[in-house]
Coordinates of C-alpha atoms and ligand atoms in Angstrom, one line a residue:
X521 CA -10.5 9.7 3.4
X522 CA -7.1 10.6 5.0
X523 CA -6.9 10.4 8.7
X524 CA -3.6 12.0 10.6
X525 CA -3.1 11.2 14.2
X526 CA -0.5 12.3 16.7
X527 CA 2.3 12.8 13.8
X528 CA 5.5 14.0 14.4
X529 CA 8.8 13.9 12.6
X530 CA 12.2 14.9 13.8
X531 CA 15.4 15.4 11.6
X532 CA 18.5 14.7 13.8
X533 CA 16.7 15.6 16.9
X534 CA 15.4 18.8 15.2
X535 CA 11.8 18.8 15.4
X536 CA 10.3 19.2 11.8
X537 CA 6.4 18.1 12.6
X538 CA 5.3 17.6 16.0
X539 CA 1.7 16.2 17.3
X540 CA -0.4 16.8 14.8
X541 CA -3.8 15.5 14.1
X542 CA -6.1 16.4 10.8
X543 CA -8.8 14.4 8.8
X544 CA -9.4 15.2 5.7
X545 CA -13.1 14.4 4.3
X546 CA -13.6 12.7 0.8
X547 CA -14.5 15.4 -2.2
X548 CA -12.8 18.3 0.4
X549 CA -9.8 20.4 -0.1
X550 CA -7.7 20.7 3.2
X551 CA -5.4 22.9 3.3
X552 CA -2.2 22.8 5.0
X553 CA -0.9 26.6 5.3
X554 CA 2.4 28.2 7.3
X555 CA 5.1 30.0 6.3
X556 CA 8.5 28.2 5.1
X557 CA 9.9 25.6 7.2
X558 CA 6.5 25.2 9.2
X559 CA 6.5 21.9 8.3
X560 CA 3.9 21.5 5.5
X561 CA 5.8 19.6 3.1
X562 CA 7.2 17.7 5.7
X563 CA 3.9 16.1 6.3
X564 CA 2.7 16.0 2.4
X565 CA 6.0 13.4 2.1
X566 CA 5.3 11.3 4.9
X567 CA 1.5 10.8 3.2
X568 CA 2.6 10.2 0.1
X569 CA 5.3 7.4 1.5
X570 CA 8.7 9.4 0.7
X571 CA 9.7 9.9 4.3
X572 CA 9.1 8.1 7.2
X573 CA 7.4 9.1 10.5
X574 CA 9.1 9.7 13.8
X575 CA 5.6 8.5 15.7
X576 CA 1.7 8.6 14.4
X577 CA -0.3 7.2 12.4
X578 CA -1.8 7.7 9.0
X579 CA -5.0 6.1 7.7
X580 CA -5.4 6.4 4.0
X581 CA -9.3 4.8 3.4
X582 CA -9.6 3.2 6.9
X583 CA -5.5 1.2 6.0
X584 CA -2.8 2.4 7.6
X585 CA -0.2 3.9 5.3
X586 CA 2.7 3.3 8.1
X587 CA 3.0 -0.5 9.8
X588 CA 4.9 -0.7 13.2
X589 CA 8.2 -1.8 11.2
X590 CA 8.5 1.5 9.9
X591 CA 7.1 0.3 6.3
X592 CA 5.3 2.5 4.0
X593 CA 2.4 0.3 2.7
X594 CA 1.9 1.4 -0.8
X595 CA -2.6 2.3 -1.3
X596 CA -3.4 0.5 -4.6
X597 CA -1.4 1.9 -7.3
X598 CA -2.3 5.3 -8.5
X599 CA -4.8 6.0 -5.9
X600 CA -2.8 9.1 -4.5
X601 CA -0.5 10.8 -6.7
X602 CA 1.3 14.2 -5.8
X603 CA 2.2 17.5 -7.7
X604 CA 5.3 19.5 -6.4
X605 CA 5.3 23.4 -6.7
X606 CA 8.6 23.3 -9.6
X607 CA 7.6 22.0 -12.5
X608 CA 11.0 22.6 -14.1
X609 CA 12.8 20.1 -11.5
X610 CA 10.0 17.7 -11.3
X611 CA 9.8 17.1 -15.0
X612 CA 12.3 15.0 -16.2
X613 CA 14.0 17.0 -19.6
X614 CA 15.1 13.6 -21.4
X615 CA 11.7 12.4 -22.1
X616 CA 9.2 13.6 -24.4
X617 CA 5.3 14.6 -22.4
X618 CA 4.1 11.4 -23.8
X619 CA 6.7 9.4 -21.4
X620 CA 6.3 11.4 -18.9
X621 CA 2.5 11.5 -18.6
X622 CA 2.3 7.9 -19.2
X623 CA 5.1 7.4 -16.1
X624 CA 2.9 6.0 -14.0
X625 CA 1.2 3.3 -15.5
X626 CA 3.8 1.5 -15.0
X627 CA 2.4 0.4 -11.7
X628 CA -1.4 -0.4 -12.7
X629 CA -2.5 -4.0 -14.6
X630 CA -2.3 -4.6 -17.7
X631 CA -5.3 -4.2 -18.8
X632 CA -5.8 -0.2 -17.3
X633 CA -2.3 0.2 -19.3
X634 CA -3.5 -0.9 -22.6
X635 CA -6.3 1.2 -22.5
X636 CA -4.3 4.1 -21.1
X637 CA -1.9 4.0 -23.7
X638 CA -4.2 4.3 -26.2
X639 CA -3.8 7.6 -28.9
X640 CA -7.4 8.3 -28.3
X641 CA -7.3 8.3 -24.7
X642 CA -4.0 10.3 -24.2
X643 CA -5.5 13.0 -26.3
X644 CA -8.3 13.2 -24.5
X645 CA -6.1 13.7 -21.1
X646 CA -4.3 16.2 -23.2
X647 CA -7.1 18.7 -23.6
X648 CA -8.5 18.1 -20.7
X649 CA -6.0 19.9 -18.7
X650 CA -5.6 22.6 -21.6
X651 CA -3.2 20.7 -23.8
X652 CA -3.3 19.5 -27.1
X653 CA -2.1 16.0 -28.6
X654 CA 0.9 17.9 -30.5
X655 CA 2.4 18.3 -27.2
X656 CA 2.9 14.4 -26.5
X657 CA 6.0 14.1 -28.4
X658 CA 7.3 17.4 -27.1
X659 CA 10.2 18.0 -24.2
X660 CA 9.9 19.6 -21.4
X661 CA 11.8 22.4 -22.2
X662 CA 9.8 23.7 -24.9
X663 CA 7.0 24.6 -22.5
X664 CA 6.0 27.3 -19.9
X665 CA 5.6 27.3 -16.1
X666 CA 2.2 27.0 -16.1
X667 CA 2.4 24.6 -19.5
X668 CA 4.9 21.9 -17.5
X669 CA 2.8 22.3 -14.7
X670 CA -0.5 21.1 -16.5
X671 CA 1.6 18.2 -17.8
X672 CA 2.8 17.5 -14.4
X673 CA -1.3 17.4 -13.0
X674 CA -1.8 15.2 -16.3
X675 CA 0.6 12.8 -15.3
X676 CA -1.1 12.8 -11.4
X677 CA -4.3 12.0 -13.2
X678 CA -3.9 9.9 -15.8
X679 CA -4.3 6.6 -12.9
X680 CA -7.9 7.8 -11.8
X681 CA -7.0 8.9 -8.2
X682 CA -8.9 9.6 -5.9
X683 CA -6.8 11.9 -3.4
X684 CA -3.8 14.0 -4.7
X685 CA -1.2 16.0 -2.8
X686 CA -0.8 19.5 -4.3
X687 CA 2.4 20.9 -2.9
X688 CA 2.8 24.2 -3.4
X689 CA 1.4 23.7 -7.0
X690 CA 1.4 27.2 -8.0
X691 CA 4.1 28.6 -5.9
X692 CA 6.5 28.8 -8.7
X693 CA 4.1 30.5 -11.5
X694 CA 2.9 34.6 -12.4
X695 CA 0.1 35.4 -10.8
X696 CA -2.0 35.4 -14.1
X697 CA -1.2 31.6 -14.5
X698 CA -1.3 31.2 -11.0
X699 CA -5.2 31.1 -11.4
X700 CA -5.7 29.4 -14.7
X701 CA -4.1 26.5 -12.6
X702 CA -6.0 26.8 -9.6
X703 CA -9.2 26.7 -11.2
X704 CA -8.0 23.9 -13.3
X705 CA -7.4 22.2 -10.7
X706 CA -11.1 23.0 -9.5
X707 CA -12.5 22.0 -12.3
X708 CA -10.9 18.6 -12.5
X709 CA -11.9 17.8 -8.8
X710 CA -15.5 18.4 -9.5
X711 CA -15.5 15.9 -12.5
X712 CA -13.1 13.5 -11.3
X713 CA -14.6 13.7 -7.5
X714 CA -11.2 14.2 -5.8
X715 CA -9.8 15.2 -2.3
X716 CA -7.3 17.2 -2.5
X717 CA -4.5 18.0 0.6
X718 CA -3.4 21.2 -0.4
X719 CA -0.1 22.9 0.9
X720 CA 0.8 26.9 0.6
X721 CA 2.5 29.6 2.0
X722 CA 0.0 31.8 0.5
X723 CA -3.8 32.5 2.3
X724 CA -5.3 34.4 -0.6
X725 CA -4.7 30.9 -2.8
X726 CA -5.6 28.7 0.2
X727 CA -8.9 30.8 1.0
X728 CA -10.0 30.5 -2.8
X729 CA -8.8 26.7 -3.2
X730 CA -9.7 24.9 0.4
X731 CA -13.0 23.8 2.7
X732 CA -10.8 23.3 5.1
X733 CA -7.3 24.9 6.6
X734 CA -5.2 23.9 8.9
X735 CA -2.1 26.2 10.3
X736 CA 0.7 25.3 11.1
X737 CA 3.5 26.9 12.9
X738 CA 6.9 25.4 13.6
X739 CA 5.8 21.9 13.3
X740 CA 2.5 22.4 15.5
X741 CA -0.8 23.1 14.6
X742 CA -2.0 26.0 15.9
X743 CA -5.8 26.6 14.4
X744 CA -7.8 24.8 12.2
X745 CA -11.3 25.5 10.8
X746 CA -13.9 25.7 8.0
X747 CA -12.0 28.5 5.8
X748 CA -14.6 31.4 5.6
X749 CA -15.1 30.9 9.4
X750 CA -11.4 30.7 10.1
X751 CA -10.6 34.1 7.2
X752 CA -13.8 35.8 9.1
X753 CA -12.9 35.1 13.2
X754 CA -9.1 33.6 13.2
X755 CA -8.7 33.0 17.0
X756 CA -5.0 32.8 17.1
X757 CA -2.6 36.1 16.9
X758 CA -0.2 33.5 14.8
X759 CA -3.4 33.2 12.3
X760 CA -4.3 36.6 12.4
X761 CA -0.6 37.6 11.2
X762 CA -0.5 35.4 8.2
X763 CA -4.1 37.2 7.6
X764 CA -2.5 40.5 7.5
X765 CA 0.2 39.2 4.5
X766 CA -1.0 40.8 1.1
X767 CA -3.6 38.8 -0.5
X768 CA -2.4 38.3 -3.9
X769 CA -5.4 36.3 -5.3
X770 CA -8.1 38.4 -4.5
X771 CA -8.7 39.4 -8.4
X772 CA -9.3 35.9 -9.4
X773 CA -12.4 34.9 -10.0
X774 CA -14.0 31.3 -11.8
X775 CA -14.3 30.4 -15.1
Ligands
ADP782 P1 7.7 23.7 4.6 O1 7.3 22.8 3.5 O2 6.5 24.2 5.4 O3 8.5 24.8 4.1 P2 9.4 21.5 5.5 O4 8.4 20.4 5.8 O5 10.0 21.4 4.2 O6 8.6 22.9 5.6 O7 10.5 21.6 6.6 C1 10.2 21.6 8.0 C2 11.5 21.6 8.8 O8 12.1 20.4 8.6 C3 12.5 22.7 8.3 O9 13.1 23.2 9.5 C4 13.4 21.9 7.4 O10 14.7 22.5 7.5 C5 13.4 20.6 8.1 N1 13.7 19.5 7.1 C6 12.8 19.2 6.0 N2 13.3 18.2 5.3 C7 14.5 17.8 5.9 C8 15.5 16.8 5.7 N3 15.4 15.9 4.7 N4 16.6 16.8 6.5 C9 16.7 17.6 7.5 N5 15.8 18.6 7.8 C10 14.7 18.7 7.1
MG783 MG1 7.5 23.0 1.4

């Protein structure tokens, strides 16, 4: 579904990304894992068309996302949508959830809109990421963490996507809510059919969420595997240190 190659990205000469190559298979979650500054969000923006590469290529669905001009070439509209780690900043407090959730129709036809506007179906979207249809005409700052943050994957879904960037989606939550999100998430990939790319500084919530996990380290990939493989033989000493960070996670469990 996604295909990275030979991407790098420098900021004033400082090297932010450098060289590196993943493909990310359709229904899979790949996840992109390093410690702050590695570079991971780094290459979630590029993807998603907010910053613009240095060198490489990106193939969203056999297109290229980049041209040679240095043009972001927009996938059809709501086919990848991203979720930051803070819902606080990423919600904007002047509109009510309704607004917000229904943000990005703006971008599909007319027809999808209609329908998408309807009571009946933003109800439905409502509880089906544990909300209820009193909420619409809420703010955002009546709301938890973990409440704005289900609004936030409501408005990612609401366009039918088929990939989504999850940066750092829980980062910013208790522990507790930490995995009602996750397995939300979960959930919804397994009815919707989505791929996810999914970014952390944490392993314990990248071994329960991913397929797939890449490292990174200053910019550079340094290991990449099948996750139980990888958790069970890392062959890296830069892997096996992250390994030996508390796992914070390892109480949750599905459902
Ligand atoms: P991560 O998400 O893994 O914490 P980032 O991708 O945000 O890492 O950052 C990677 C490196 O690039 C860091 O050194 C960061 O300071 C730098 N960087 C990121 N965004 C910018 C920017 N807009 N301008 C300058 N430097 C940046
Ligand atoms: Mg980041």
């Amino acid at each position: 579904m996604l295909t990275i190659k030979n991407l790098s990205k420098q900021f004033d000469g400082v090297i932010a990304v450098e060289n590196i190559s993943i493909s990310i298979k359709r229904g899979q979650t790949y996840g992109l894992v390093g410690e702050s500054g590695s570079g991971k969000s780094t290459i979630g923006n590029i993807t998603i068309g907010l910053l613009e590469p240095t060198s490489g290529t990106i193939k969203f669905k056999e297109k290229e996302l980049w041209n040679k001009k240095g043009k972001f070439i927009r996938p059809p509209a709501g086919m990848m949508q991203i979720v930051f780690q803070d819902p606080q900043s990423s919600l904007d407090v002047r509109f009510t959830i309704k607004d917000i959730v229904t943000e990005p129709l703006r971008a599909l036809p007319k027809q999808m809109q209609k329908e998408k506007f309807s009571n009946e179906y933003l109800v439905q979207l409502m509880r089906r990421v544990g909300m209820n249809e009193d909420h619409l005409n809420r703010y955002p700052h009546e709301f938890s963490g973990g409440q704005r943050q289900r609004i936030a994957i409501a408005r990612a879904i609401i366009t039918d996507p088929e990939f989504i960037i999850l940066d750092e989606p829980t980062s910013a939550l208790d522990v507790s809510v930490q995995a009602q999100i996750l397995n939300l998430l979960k959930q919804l990939q397994k009815e919707m059919k989505l791929t996810y790319l999914f970014i952390s500084h944490d392993m314990s919530v990248i071994r329960y969420m991913c397929d797939e996990i890449g490292v990174l380290y200053r910019g550079r990939l340094v290991e990449e595997g099948e996750t139980e493989k990888l958790f069970l033989s890392p062959q890296e000493e830069y892997t096996k240190r992250l390994f030996s960070s508390l796992p914070r996670l390892s109480t949750v469990k599905e459902g």
